[in-house]
Structures are given as C-alpha cells and as structure tokens.
C-alpha cells in the first residue's frame, strides 16, 4: 500500500518568504507527526495531531511555525517569514494510534533551503 | 543535556563484523525504545522496537535495553554493505512523541 508522501520534495525560498509543506499520511492513520532534521542530527519533534486537533505542539520553535490538519488526514506545515536557520529536512510520520508505543511510518521528507 | 544521547560516529567496519551501536537516555519515564535506520536522503524506517527492559532479536539484529543504567544497544551480526546507513535510537513514554538521538553513521566496507 501507499506510504507517507510529502510534497514538495525540495523547496528553495528566500529569507522572509512564506512556505507550506504538505504531508499525506497512510490511509486510516489517526496520528500525524512533524519533525525537523538538521544535517548530522536526529529528527527533532515539532508537533503531532490526533485526528484534527493538535495533541502536542510543544516542539514548535516559535510563532512563525504553524500546522493544520483540517479533515484529519492531510496536514500542512506553514512557516512564515522564513529565516536561514529554518533550512532543514522536514519529516512527516503517521501512526495507526496515538502515543510513543505506536510504530511511526516516515515520509521521505521535504528539503527546505532558505537563501 | 539532551534526553537521548548517541555517539554520532562515523563507524567503519569490514563486512562480516559485529557492530555495536549505543545510546543513553535520561528520562526515567521512557518505556518504549526503538531503533530506526535511515538511508541517505530517505525517511527513517523502524528496525527494532522494545518495550521496557530486555533483549529482542530479529534475524541479524538484537536490541537491548537496560533501564537500570538507562542504556540502549543495537547489535548487528554478520554486517553487510547494505547495512550502511545512519542508525537512530528513539525513546518515548505515554502519549508523548518520540525523542531521537542524533544518529550514528555506519559504513560497512566490502
């Protein structure tokens, strides 16, 4: 079956611009996670959704970052006024249920470069 | 201090060697322990999953968790060039999202 997909695969933008990153989870998965991975580092948690609601957004670094999942399936991570330090791979994962014990399936990531 | 610490490597071994990868964690509440494998320019994929302490074996891979010392290990027997990747340990508890280590890059030389 189809795995987690993310679009675009690569995004180059200029400092100060707005970007949207999209995640399509595995069908039927109720939990959806966003992580950020910098070069040489592990994934760093940003936010996760259970259904349509954000169950934990404690990892969002500041109010320039926002994410939605309006229908409980596709999610969009939105970054306003991008900064060069936002350059990273943004990973999305989904799991059948909520919680640390559930297997998370990752997408290939969106590589964001802010010039 | 990060909640999960991992030696970044890189680690280079000859084909057929036994590989030992390790992490430590600081949060006593962690109950779930995973190892993910990440190939270059790909997303992580789950390799091993352990709940609480003990060993788990799957083919050439063995995961160990020692909660008393907060130590997580992954052993790879008869390593193959196809095992060359970055290995990420991850831990979590309850409804929290996972906390990942920084990853260890492994290169298996043919």
mmCIF file with all atom_site columns, C-alpha atoms in Angstrom:
data_model
loop_
_atom_site.group_PDB
_atom_site.id
_atom_site.type_symbol
_atom_site.label_atom_id
_atom_site.label_alt_id
_atom_site.label_comp_id
_atom_site.label_asym_id
_atom_site.label_entity_id
_atom_site.label_seq_id
_atom_site.pdbx_PDB_ins_code
_atom_site.Cartn_x
_atom_site.Cartn_y
_atom_site.Cartn_z
_atom_site.occupancy
_atom_site.B_iso_or_equiv
_atom_site.pdbx_formal_charge
_atom_site.auth_seq_id
_atom_site.auth_comp_id
_atom_site.auth_asym_id
_atom_site.auth_atom_id
_atom_site.pdbx_PDB_model_num
ATOM 1   C CA . UNK A 1 1   ? 0.000   0.000   0.000  1.00 0.00 ? 1   UNK A CA 1
ATOM 2   C CA . UNK A 1 2   ? 0.974   3.632   -0.265 1.00 0.00 ? 2   UNK A CA 1
ATOM 3   C CA . UNK A 1 3   ? 3.264   5.026   2.370  1.00 0.00 ? 3   UNK A CA 1
ATOM 4   C CA . UNK A 1 4   ? 3.530   8.544   3.748  1.00 0.00 ? 4   UNK A CA 1
ATOM 5   C CA . UNK A 1 5   ? 4.072   11.069  0.999  1.00 0.00 ? 5   UNK A CA 1
ATOM 6   C CA . UNK A 1 6   ? 5.396   14.603  1.272  1.00 0.00 ? 6   UNK A CA 1
ATOM 7   C CA . UNK A 1 7   ? 5.376   17.456  -1.203 1.00 0.00 ? 7   UNK A CA 1
ATOM 8   C CA . UNK A 1 8   ? 7.376   19.170  -2.429 1.00 0.00 ? 8   UNK A CA 1
ATOM 9   C CA . UNK A 1 9   ? 10.459  17.006  -2.117 1.00 0.00 ? 9   UNK A CA 1
ATOM 10  C CA . UNK A 1 10  ? 12.646  20.101  -2.319 1.00 0.00 ? 10  UNK A CA 1
ATOM 11  C CA . UNK A 1 11  ? 11.859  23.742  -1.689 1.00 0.00 ? 11  UNK A CA 1
ATOM 12  C CA . UNK A 1 12  ? 14.178  26.708  -2.158 1.00 0.00 ? 12  UNK A CA 1
ATOM 13  C CA . UNK A 1 13  ? 12.951  30.055  -0.909 1.00 0.00 ? 13  UNK A CA 1
ATOM 14  C CA . UNK A 1 14  ? 14.265  33.438  0.052  1.00 0.00 ? 14  UNK A CA 1
ATOM 15  C CA . UNK A 1 15  ? 14.585  34.771  3.553  1.00 0.00 ? 15  UNK A CA 1
ATOM 16  C CA . UNK A 1 16  ? 11.326  36.373  4.648  1.00 0.00 ? 16  UNK A CA 1
ATOM 17  C CA . UNK A 1 17  ? 9.070   34.345  2.373  1.00 0.00 ? 17  UNK A CA 1
ATOM 18  C CA . UNK A 1 18  ? 6.184   32.089  3.388  1.00 0.00 ? 18  UNK A CA 1
ATOM 19  C CA . UNK A 1 19  ? 6.245   28.341  2.689  1.00 0.00 ? 19  UNK A CA 1
ATOM 20  C CA . UNK A 1 20  ? 3.811   25.469  3.003  1.00 0.00 ? 20  UNK A CA 1
ATOM 21  C CA . UNK A 1 21  ? 4.851   21.839  3.278  1.00 0.00 ? 21  UNK A CA 1
ATOM 22  C CA . UNK A 1 22  ? 2.324   19.080  2.740  1.00 0.00 ? 22  UNK A CA 1
ATOM 23  C CA . UNK A 1 23  ? 2.040   15.602  4.225  1.00 0.00 ? 23  UNK A CA 1
ATOM 24  C CA . UNK A 1 24  ? -0.255  12.772  3.112  1.00 0.00 ? 24  UNK A CA 1
ATOM 25  C CA . UNK A 1 25  ? -0.322  10.105  5.820  1.00 0.00 ? 25  UNK A CA 1
ATOM 26  C CA . UNK A 1 26  ? -1.076  6.430   5.419  1.00 0.00 ? 26  UNK A CA 1
ATOM 27  C CA . UNK A 1 27  ? -4.804  5.943   4.990  1.00 0.00 ? 27  UNK A CA 1
ATOM 28  C CA . UNK A 1 28  ? -6.511  5.201   8.294  1.00 0.00 ? 28  UNK A CA 1
ATOM 29  C CA . UNK A 1 29  ? -3.696  6.513   10.465 1.00 0.00 ? 29  UNK A CA 1
ATOM 30  C CA . UNK A 1 30  ? -5.143  8.827   13.081 1.00 0.00 ? 30  UNK A CA 1
ATOM 31  C CA . UNK A 1 31  ? -1.897  10.275  14.423 1.00 0.00 ? 31  UNK A CA 1
ATOM 32  C CA . UNK A 1 32  ? 0.394   12.506  12.362 1.00 0.00 ? 32  UNK A CA 1
ATOM 33  C CA . UNK A 1 33  ? 3.754   13.910  13.411 1.00 0.00 ? 33  UNK A CA 1
ATOM 34  C CA . UNK A 1 34  ? 6.032   16.636  12.100 1.00 0.00 ? 34  UNK A CA 1
ATOM 35  C CA . UNK A 1 35  ? 9.762   16.559  12.796 1.00 0.00 ? 35  UNK A CA 1
ATOM 36  C CA . UNK A 1 36  ? 12.670  18.696  11.655 1.00 0.00 ? 36  UNK A CA 1
ATOM 37  C CA . UNK A 1 37  ? 16.053  17.144  10.916 1.00 0.00 ? 37  UNK A CA 1
ATOM 38  C CA . UNK A 1 38  ? 19.148  19.282  10.568 1.00 0.00 ? 38  UNK A CA 1
ATOM 39  C CA . UNK A 1 39  ? 22.312  17.962  8.939  1.00 0.00 ? 39  UNK A CA 1
ATOM 40  C CA . UNK A 1 40  ? 24.006  15.375  11.135 1.00 0.00 ? 40  UNK A CA 1
ATOM 41  C CA . UNK A 1 41  ? 21.205  15.399  13.697 1.00 0.00 ? 41  UNK A CA 1
ATOM 42  C CA . UNK A 1 42  ? 18.275  13.184  14.554 1.00 0.00 ? 42  UNK A CA 1
ATOM 43  C CA . UNK A 1 43  ? 14.666  14.187  13.954 1.00 0.00 ? 43  UNK A CA 1
ATOM 44  C CA . UNK A 1 44  ? 13.501  16.895  16.330 1.00 0.00 ? 44  UNK A CA 1
ATOM 45  C CA . UNK A 1 45  ? 9.813   16.833  17.281 1.00 0.00 ? 45  UNK A CA 1
ATOM 46  C CA . UNK A 1 46  ? 7.688   19.802  16.236 1.00 0.00 ? 46  UNK A CA 1
ATOM 47  C CA . UNK A 1 47  ? 4.001   18.925  16.583 1.00 0.00 ? 47  UNK A CA 1
ATOM 48  C CA . UNK A 1 48  ? 1.641   15.999  16.431 1.00 0.00 ? 48  UNK A CA 1
ATOM 49  C CA . UNK A 1 49  ? -2.040  15.607  15.648 1.00 0.00 ? 49  UNK A CA 1
ATOM 50  C CA . UNK A 1 50  ? -4.536  13.083  16.847 1.00 0.00 ? 50  UNK A CA 1
ATOM 51  C CA . UNK A 1 51  ? -7.350  13.391  14.348 1.00 0.00 ? 51  UNK A CA 1
ATOM 52  C CA . UNK A 1 52  ? -7.898  17.040  13.517 1.00 0.00 ? 52  UNK A CA 1
ATOM 53  C CA . UNK A 1 53  ? -6.557  18.510  16.738 1.00 0.00 ? 53  UNK A CA 1
ATOM 54  C CA . UNK A 1 54  ? -3.002  19.275  17.746 1.00 0.00 ? 54  UNK A CA 1
ATOM 55  C CA . UNK A 1 55  ? -2.327  16.938  20.670 1.00 0.00 ? 55  UNK A CA 1
ATOM 56  C CA . UNK A 1 56  ? 1.113   18.399  21.388 1.00 0.00 ? 56  UNK A CA 1
ATOM 57  C CA . UNK A 1 57  ? 2.671   21.449  19.741 1.00 0.00 ? 57  UNK A CA 1
ATOM 58  C CA . UNK A 1 58  ? 5.397   21.950  22.317 1.00 0.00 ? 58  UNK A CA 1
ATOM 59  C CA . UNK A 1 59  ? 8.154   21.437  19.750 1.00 0.00 ? 59  UNK A CA 1
ATOM 60  C CA . UNK A 1 60  ? 7.243   24.349  17.504 1.00 0.00 ? 60  UNK A CA 1
ATOM 61  C CA . UNK A 1 61  ? 10.211  26.729  17.858 1.00 0.00 ? 61  UNK A CA 1
ATOM 62  C CA . UNK A 1 62  ? 8.253   29.988  17.650 1.00 0.00 ? 62  UNK A CA 1
ATOM 63  C CA . UNK A 1 63  ? 5.035   31.522  16.335 1.00 0.00 ? 63  UNK A CA 1
ATOM 64  C CA . UNK A 1 64  ? 6.324   31.599  12.765 1.00 0.00 ? 64  UNK A CA 1
ATOM 65  C CA . UNK A 1 65  ? 5.556   27.895  12.606 1.00 0.00 ? 65  UNK A CA 1
ATOM 66  C CA . UNK A 1 66  ? 2.004   26.625  12.358 1.00 0.00 ? 66  UNK A CA 1
ATOM 67  C CA . UNK A 1 67  ? 0.418   23.358  11.241 1.00 0.00 ? 67  UNK A CA 1
ATOM 68  C CA . UNK A 1 68  ? -3.098  22.264  10.398 1.00 0.00 ? 68  UNK A CA 1
ATOM 69  C CA . UNK A 1 69  ? -4.925  19.020  9.707  1.00 0.00 ? 69  UNK A CA 1
ATOM 70  C CA . UNK A 1 70  ? -8.460  20.194  8.995  1.00 0.00 ? 70  UNK A CA 1
ATOM 71  C CA . UNK A 1 71  ? -10.032 16.897  7.946  1.00 0.00 ? 71  UNK A CA 1
ATOM 72  C CA . UNK A 1 72  ? -7.924  14.520  9.977  1.00 0.00 ? 72  UNK A CA 1
ATOM 73  C CA . UNK A 1 73  ? -5.918  13.297  7.020  1.00 0.00 ? 73  UNK A CA 1
ATOM 74  C CA . UNK A 1 74  ? -3.613  15.612  5.039  1.00 0.00 ? 74  UNK A CA 1
ATOM 75  C CA . UNK A 1 75  ? -1.559  18.068  7.074  1.00 0.00 ? 75  UNK A CA 1
ATOM 76  C CA . UNK A 1 76  ? 0.185   21.284  6.111  1.00 0.00 ? 76  UNK A CA 1
ATOM 77  C CA . UNK A 1 77  ? 3.132   22.793  7.961  1.00 0.00 ? 77  UNK A CA 1
ATOM 78  C CA . UNK A 1 78  ? 3.295   26.541  7.417  1.00 0.00 ? 78  UNK A CA 1
ATOM 79  C CA . UNK A 1 79  ? 6.360   28.686  8.030  1.00 0.00 ? 79  UNK A CA 1
ATOM 80  C CA . UNK A 1 80  ? 6.067   32.463  7.924  1.00 0.00 ? 80  UNK A CA 1
ATOM 81  C CA . UNK A 1 81  ? 8.918   34.948  7.431  1.00 0.00 ? 81  UNK A CA 1
ATOM 82  C CA . UNK A 1 82  ? 11.416  32.169  6.801  1.00 0.00 ? 82  UNK A CA 1
ATOM 83  C CA . UNK A 1 83  ? 14.936  32.511  8.176  1.00 0.00 ? 83  UNK A CA 1
ATOM 84  C CA . UNK A 1 84  ? 18.157  30.851  7.035  1.00 0.00 ? 84  UNK A CA 1
ATOM 85  C CA . UNK A 1 85  ? 18.128  28.817  10.243 1.00 0.00 ? 85  UNK A CA 1
ATOM 86  C CA . UNK A 1 86  ? 14.886  27.157  9.119  1.00 0.00 ? 86  UNK A CA 1
ATOM 87  C CA . UNK A 1 87  ? 16.840  25.262  6.450  1.00 0.00 ? 87  UNK A CA 1
ATOM 88  C CA . UNK A 1 88  ? 16.468  21.558  7.238  1.00 0.00 ? 88  UNK A CA 1
ATOM 89  C CA . UNK A 1 89  ? 14.644  18.408  6.191  1.00 0.00 ? 89  UNK A CA 1
ATOM 90  C CA . UNK A 1 90  ? 11.068  18.437  7.423  1.00 0.00 ? 90  UNK A CA 1
ATOM 91  C CA . UNK A 1 91  ? 9.828   14.913  8.070  1.00 0.00 ? 91  UNK A CA 1
ATOM 92  C CA . UNK A 1 92  ? 6.268   13.759  8.482  1.00 0.00 ? 92  UNK A CA 1
ATOM 93  C CA . UNK A 1 93  ? 5.254   10.481  10.100 1.00 0.00 ? 93  UNK A CA 1
ATOM 94  C CA . UNK A 1 94  ? 1.949   8.794   10.777 1.00 0.00 ? 94  UNK A CA 1
ATOM 95  C CA . UNK A 1 95  ? 0.823   6.016   13.094 1.00 0.00 ? 95  UNK A CA 1
ATOM 96  C CA . UNK A 1 96  ? -2.313  3.988   13.494 1.00 0.00 ? 96  UNK A CA 1
ATOM 97  C CA . UNK A 1 97  ? -2.912  5.252   17.012 1.00 0.00 ? 97  UNK A CA 1
ATOM 98  C CA . UNK A 1 98  ? -1.618  7.859   19.381 1.00 0.00 ? 98  UNK A CA 1
ATOM 99  C CA . UNK A 1 99  ? 1.354   7.538   21.690 1.00 0.00 ? 99  UNK A CA 1
ATOM 100 C CA . UNK A 1 100 ? 5.024   6.684   21.904 1.00 0.00 ? 100 UNK A CA 1
ATOM 101 C CA . UNK A 1 101 ? 4.374   2.948   21.637 1.00 0.00 ? 101 UNK A CA 1
ATOM 102 C CA . UNK A 1 102 ? 2.818   3.168   18.194 1.00 0.00 ? 102 UNK A CA 1
ATOM 103 C CA . UNK A 1 103 ? 5.014   2.492   15.185 1.00 0.00 ? 103 UNK A CA 1
ATOM 104 C CA . UNK A 1 104 ? 5.603   5.664   13.232 1.00 0.00 ? 104 UNK A CA 1
ATOM 105 C CA . UNK A 1 105 ? 5.983   5.463   9.470  1.00 0.00 ? 105 UNK A CA 1
ATOM 106 C CA . UNK A 1 106 ? 8.016   8.267   7.973  1.00 0.00 ? 106 UNK A CA 1
ATOM 107 C CA . UNK A 1 107 ? 7.787   10.016  4.654  1.00 0.00 ? 107 UNK A CA 1
ATOM 108 C CA . UNK A 1 108 ? 10.877  10.896  2.598  1.00 0.00 ? 108 UNK A CA 1
ATOM 109 C CA . UNK A 1 109 ? 10.897  14.476  3.855  1.00 0.00 ? 109 UNK A CA 1
ATOM 110 C CA . UNK A 1 110 ? 10.884  17.930  2.296  1.00 0.00 ? 110 UNK A CA 1
ATOM 111 C CA . UNK A 1 111 ? 14.289  19.553  1.983  1.00 0.00 ? 111 UNK A CA 1
ATOM 112 C CA . UNK A 1 112 ? 13.876  23.256  2.686  1.00 0.00 ? 112 UNK A CA 1
ATOM 113 C CA . UNK A 1 113 ? 16.634  25.683  1.805  1.00 0.00 ? 113 UNK A CA 1
ATOM 114 C CA . UNK A 1 114 ? 16.250  29.326  2.794  1.00 0.00 ? 114 UNK A CA 1
ATOM 115 C CA . UNK A 1 115 ? 18.633  31.619  0.951  1.00 0.00 ? 115 UNK A CA 1
ATOM 116 C CA . UNK B 2 1   ? 21.654  17.840  28.212 1.00 0.00 ? 1   UNK B CA 1
ATOM 117 C CA . UNK B 2 2   ? 19.647  16.015  25.566 1.00 0.00 ? 2   UNK B CA 1
ATOM 118 C CA . UNK B 2 3   ? 17.226  13.370  26.770 1.00 0.00 ? 3   UNK B CA 1
ATOM 119 C CA . UNK B 2 4   ? 18.725  10.831  24.355 1.00 0.00 ? 4   UNK B CA 1
ATOM 120 C CA . UNK B 2 5   ? 22.461  10.858  23.654 1.00 0.00 ? 5   UNK B CA 1
ATOM 121 C CA . UNK B 2 6   ? 24.089  8.945   20.818 1.00 0.00 ? 6   UNK B CA 1
ATOM 122 C CA . UNK B 2 7   ? 27.649  8.798   19.535 1.00 0.00 ? 7   UNK B CA 1
ATOM 123 C CA . UNK B 2 8   ? 27.494  10.273  16.014 1.00 0.00 ? 8   UNK B CA 1
ATOM 124 C CA . UNK B 2 9   ? 30.336  8.164   14.627 1.00 0.00 ? 9   UNK B CA 1
ATOM 125 C CA . UNK B 2 10  ? 31.067  7.645   11.822 1.00 0.00 ? 10  UNK B CA 1
ATOM 126 C CA . UNK B 2 11  ? 31.720  3.978   12.406 1.00 0.00 ? 11  UNK B CA 1
ATOM 127 C CA . UNK B 2 12  ? 33.516  1.993   9.700  1.00 0.00 ? 12  UNK B CA 1
ATOM 128 C CA . UNK B 2 13  ? 33.708  -1.817  9.879  1.00 0.00 ? 13  UNK B CA 1
ATOM 129 C CA . UNK B 2 14  ? 34.620  -4.616  7.463  1.00 0.00 ? 14  UNK B CA 1
ATOM 130 C CA . UNK B 2 15  ? 31.927  -6.827  6.021  1.00 0.00 ? 15  UNK B CA 1
ATOM 131 C CA . UNK B 2 16  ? 31.025  -9.658  8.403  1.00 0.00 ? 16  UNK B CA 1
ATOM 132 C CA . UNK B 2 17  ? 31.929  -7.750  11.560 1.00 0.00 ? 17  UNK B CA 1
ATOM 133 C CA . UNK B 2 18  ? 29.702  -7.470  14.601 1.00 0.00 ? 18  UNK B CA 1
ATOM 134 C CA . UNK B 2 19  ? 28.535  -3.904  15.083 1.00 0.00 ? 19  UNK B CA 1
ATOM 135 C CA . UNK B 2 20  ? 27.548  -2.404  18.413 1.00 0.00 ? 20  UNK B CA 1
ATOM 136 C CA . UNK B 2 21  ? 25.581  0.849   18.493 1.00 0.00 ? 21  UNK B CA 1
ATOM 137 C CA . UNK B 2 22  ? 24.682  2.538   21.749 1.00 0.00 ? 22  UNK B CA 1
ATOM 138 C CA . UNK B 2 23  ? 22.580  5.278   23.284 1.00 0.00 ? 23  UNK B CA 1
ATOM 139 C CA . UNK B 2 24  ? 21.924  6.608   26.738 1.00 0.00 ? 24  UNK B CA 1
ATOM 140 C CA . UNK B 2 25  ? 18.819  8.362   27.927 1.00 0.00 ? 25  UNK B CA 1
ATOM 141 C CA . UNK B 2 26  ? 17.993  10.474  30.946 1.00 0.00 ? 26  UNK B CA 1
ATOM 142 C CA . UNK B 2 27  ? 14.201  10.357  31.291 1.00 0.00 ? 27  UNK B CA 1
ATOM 143 C CA . UNK B 2 28  ? 13.196  7.588   33.715 1.00 0.00 ? 28  UNK B CA 1
ATOM 144 C CA . UNK B 2 29  ? 9.650   7.672   32.360 1.00 0.00 ? 29  UNK B CA 1
ATOM 145 C CA . UNK B 2 30  ? 10.686  6.329   28.959 1.00 0.00 ? 30  UNK B CA 1
ATOM 146 C CA . UNK B 2 31  ? 9.089   2.946   28.303 1.00 0.00 ? 31  UNK B CA 1
ATOM 147 C CA . UNK B 2 32  ? 9.416   2.464   24.566 1.00 0.00 ? 32  UNK B CA 1
ATOM 148 C CA . UNK B 2 33  ? 12.726  2.090   22.808 1.00 0.00 ? 33  UNK B CA 1
ATOM 149 C CA . UNK B 2 34  ? 13.185  1.975   19.079 1.00 0.00 ? 34  UNK B CA 1
ATOM 150 C CA . UNK B 2 35  ? 15.944  1.770   16.540 1.00 0.00 ? 35  UNK B CA 1
ATOM 151 C CA . UNK B 2 36  ? 15.358  3.386   13.184 1.00 0.00 ? 36  UNK B CA 1
ATOM 152 C CA . UNK B 2 37  ? 17.535  3.031   10.113 1.00 0.00 ? 37  UNK B CA 1
ATOM 153 C CA . UNK B 2 38  ? 17.865  5.939   7.713  1.00 0.00 ? 38  UNK B CA 1
ATOM 154 C CA . UNK B 2 39  ? 19.431  5.672   4.298  1.00 0.00 ? 39  UNK B CA 1
ATOM 155 C CA . UNK B 2 40  ? 20.784  8.777   2.636  1.00 0.00 ? 40  UNK B CA 1
ATOM 156 C CA . UNK B 2 41  ? 18.037  11.172  1.512  1.00 0.00 ? 41  UNK B CA 1
ATOM 157 C CA . UNK B 2 42  ? 15.301  8.857   2.810  1.00 0.00 ? 42  UNK B CA 1
ATOM 158 C CA . UNK B 2 43  ? 12.998  8.941   5.815  1.00 0.00 ? 43  UNK B CA 1
ATOM 159 C CA . UNK B 2 44  ? 13.771  6.778   8.870  1.00 0.00 ? 44  UNK B CA 1
ATOM 160 C CA . UNK B 2 45  ? 12.322  3.264   8.925  1.00 0.00 ? 45  UNK B CA 1
ATOM 161 C CA . UNK B 2 46  ? 11.647  1.243   12.051 1.00 0.00 ? 46  UNK B CA 1
ATOM 162 C CA . UNK B 2 47  ? 14.158  -1.541  12.593 1.00 0.00 ? 47  UNK B CA 1
ATOM 163 C CA . UNK B 2 48  ? 13.600  -2.738  16.164 1.00 0.00 ? 48  UNK B CA 1
ATOM 164 C CA . UNK B 2 49  ? 11.069  -1.982  18.893 1.00 0.00 ? 49  UNK B CA 1
ATOM 165 C CA . UNK B 2 50  ? 11.393  -2.862  22.573 1.00 0.00 ? 50  UNK B CA 1
ATOM 166 C CA . UNK B 2 51  ? 9.070   -2.190  25.453 1.00 0.00 ? 51  UNK B CA 1
ATOM 167 C CA . UNK B 2 52  ? 10.731  -1.797  28.869 1.00 0.00 ? 52  UNK B CA 1
ATOM 168 C CA . UNK B 2 53  ? 13.918  -3.742  29.642 1.00 0.00 ? 53  UNK B CA 1
ATOM 169 C CA . UNK B 2 54  ? 15.290  -6.853  27.995 1.00 0.00 ? 54  UNK B CA 1
ATOM 170 C CA . UNK B 2 55  ? 16.514  -8.202  24.717 1.00 0.00 ? 55  UNK B CA 1
ATOM 171 C CA . UNK B 2 56  ? 14.814  -8.611  21.387 1.00 0.00 ? 56  UNK B CA 1
ATOM 172 C CA . UNK B 2 57  ? 16.233  -10.461 18.427 1.00 0.00 ? 57  UNK B CA 1
ATOM 173 C CA . UNK B 2 58  ? 15.222  -10.286 14.792 1.00 0.00 ? 58  UNK B CA 1
ATOM 174 C CA . UNK B 2 59  ? 17.480  -12.066 12.333 1.00 0.00 ? 59  UNK B CA 1
ATOM 175 C CA . UNK B 2 60  ? 20.912  -10.450 12.442 1.00 0.00 ? 60  UNK B CA 1
ATOM 176 C CA . UNK B 2 61  ? 19.713  -7.659  14.729 1.00 0.00 ? 61  UNK B CA 1
ATOM 177 C CA . UNK B 2 62  ? 19.494  -7.670  18.534 1.00 0.00 ? 62  UNK B CA 1
ATOM 178 C CA . UNK B 2 63  ? 18.196  -4.767  20.611 1.00 0.00 ? 63  UNK B CA 1
ATOM 179 C CA . UNK B 2 64  ? 18.958  -4.495  24.317 1.00 0.00 ? 64  UNK B CA 1
ATOM 180 C CA . UNK B 2 65  ? 17.551  -2.136  26.906 1.00 0.00 ? 65  UNK B CA 1
ATOM 181 C CA . UNK B 2 66  ? 18.946  -1.780  30.419 1.00 0.00 ? 66  UNK B CA 1
ATOM 182 C CA . UNK B 2 67  ? 16.630  0.557   32.306 1.00 0.00 ? 67  UNK B CA 1
ATOM 183 C CA . UNK B 2 68  ? 18.765  0.458   35.452 1.00 0.00 ? 68  UNK B CA 1
ATOM 184 C CA . UNK B 2 69  ? 21.635  2.128   33.613 1.00 0.00 ? 69  UNK B CA 1
ATOM 185 C CA . UNK B 2 70  ? 19.454  3.880   31.014 1.00 0.00 ? 70  UNK B CA 1
ATOM 186 C CA . UNK B 2 71  ? 21.408  2.251   28.225 1.00 0.00 ? 71  UNK B CA 1
ATOM 187 C CA . UNK B 2 72  ? 20.112  1.164   24.802 1.00 0.00 ? 72  UNK B CA 1
ATOM 188 C CA . UNK B 2 73  ? 22.086  -1.023  22.413 1.00 0.00 ? 73  UNK B CA 1
ATOM 189 C CA . UNK B 2 74  ? 21.719  -2.423  18.923 1.00 0.00 ? 74  UNK B CA 1
ATOM 190 C CA . UNK B 2 75  ? 23.921  -5.276  17.726 1.00 0.00 ? 75  UNK B CA 1
ATOM 191 C CA . UNK B 2 76  ? 24.262  -6.236  14.088 1.00 0.00 ? 76  UNK B CA 1
ATOM 192 C CA . UNK B 2 77  ? 25.810  -9.624  13.343 1.00 0.00 ? 77  UNK B CA 1
ATOM 193 C CA . UNK B 2 78  ? 27.463  -10.524 10.055 1.00 0.00 ? 78  UNK B CA 1
ATOM 194 C CA . UNK B 2 79  ? 27.233  -6.923  8.888  1.00 0.00 ? 79  UNK B CA 1
ATOM 195 C CA . UNK B 2 80  ? 26.652  -6.340  5.172  1.00 0.00 ? 80  UNK B CA 1
ATOM 196 C CA . UNK B 2 81  ? 27.422  -3.365  2.912  1.00 0.00 ? 81  UNK B CA 1
ATOM 197 C CA . UNK B 2 82  ? 23.660  -2.887  2.635  1.00 0.00 ? 82  UNK B CA 1
ATOM 198 C CA . UNK B 2 83  ? 23.625  -2.129  6.377  1.00 0.00 ? 83  UNK B CA 1
ATOM 199 C CA . UNK B 2 84  ? 25.498  1.098   5.660  1.00 0.00 ? 84  UNK B CA 1
ATOM 200 C CA . UNK B 2 85  ? 23.152  3.810   6.888  1.00 0.00 ? 85  UNK B CA 1
ATOM 201 C CA . UNK B 2 86  ? 22.512  6.119   9.821  1.00 0.00 ? 86  UNK B CA 1
ATOM 202 C CA . UNK B 2 87  ? 21.042  4.392   12.857 1.00 0.00 ? 87  UNK B CA 1
ATOM 203 C CA . UNK B 2 88  ? 18.802  6.415   15.128 1.00 0.00 ? 88  UNK B CA 1
ATOM 204 C CA . UNK B 2 89  ? 17.752  5.396   18.614 1.00 0.00 ? 89  UNK B CA 1
ATOM 205 C CA . UNK B 2 90  ? 14.466  6.801   19.909 1.00 0.00 ? 90  UNK B CA 1
ATOM 206 C CA . UNK B 2 91  ? 12.625  6.650   23.197 1.00 0.00 ? 91  UNK B CA 1
ATOM 207 C CA . UNK B 2 92  ? 9.251   7.748   24.472 1.00 0.00 ? 92  UNK B CA 1
ATOM 208 C CA . UNK B 2 93  ? 6.507   7.322   27.014 1.00 0.00 ? 93  UNK B CA 1
ATOM 209 C CA . UNK B 2 94  ? 2.739   7.573   27.120 1.00 0.00 ? 94  UNK B CA 1
ATOM 210 C CA . UNK B 2 95  ? 1.235   9.988   24.669 1.00 0.00 ? 95  UNK B CA 1
ATOM 211 C CA . UNK B 2 96  ? 4.489   11.888  24.145 1.00 0.00 ? 96  UNK B CA 1
ATOM 212 C CA . UNK B 2 97  ? 6.116   11.924  20.752 1.00 0.00 ? 97  UNK B CA 1
ATOM 213 C CA . UNK B 2 98  ? 9.412   10.106  20.385 1.00 0.00 ? 98  UNK B CA 1
ATOM 214 C CA . UNK B 2 99  ? 12.726  11.674  21.324 1.00 0.00 ? 99  UNK B CA 1
ATOM 215 C CA . UNK B 2 100 ? 15.501  10.763  18.918 1.00 0.00 ? 100 UNK B CA 1
ATOM 216 C CA . UNK B 2 101 ? 19.245  10.540  19.337 1.00 0.00 ? 101 UNK B CA 1
ATOM 217 C CA . UNK B 2 102 ? 21.478  12.332  16.865 1.00 0.00 ? 102 UNK B CA 1
ATOM 218 C CA . UNK B 2 103 ? 22.171  9.151   14.877 1.00 0.00 ? 103 UNK B CA 1
ATOM 219 C CA . UNK B 2 104 ? 25.289  7.045   14.262 1.00 0.00 ? 104 UNK B CA 1
ATOM 220 C CA . UNK B 2 105 ? 26.548  6.784   10.702 1.00 0.00 ? 105 UNK B CA 1
ATOM 221 C CA . UNK B 2 106 ? 27.680  3.245   9.873  1.00 0.00 ? 106 UNK B CA 1
ATOM 222 C CA . UNK B 2 107 ? 29.781  2.258   6.881  1.00 0.00 ? 107 UNK B CA 1
ATOM 223 C CA . UNK B 2 108 ? 30.308  -1.452  6.173  1.00 0.00 ? 108 UNK B CA 1
ATOM 224 C CA . UNK B 2 109 ? 33.250  -1.956  3.846  1.00 0.00 ? 109 UNK B CA 1
ATOM 225 C CA . UNK B 2 110 ? 33.020  -4.867  1.358  1.00 0.00 ? 110 UNK B CA 1
#
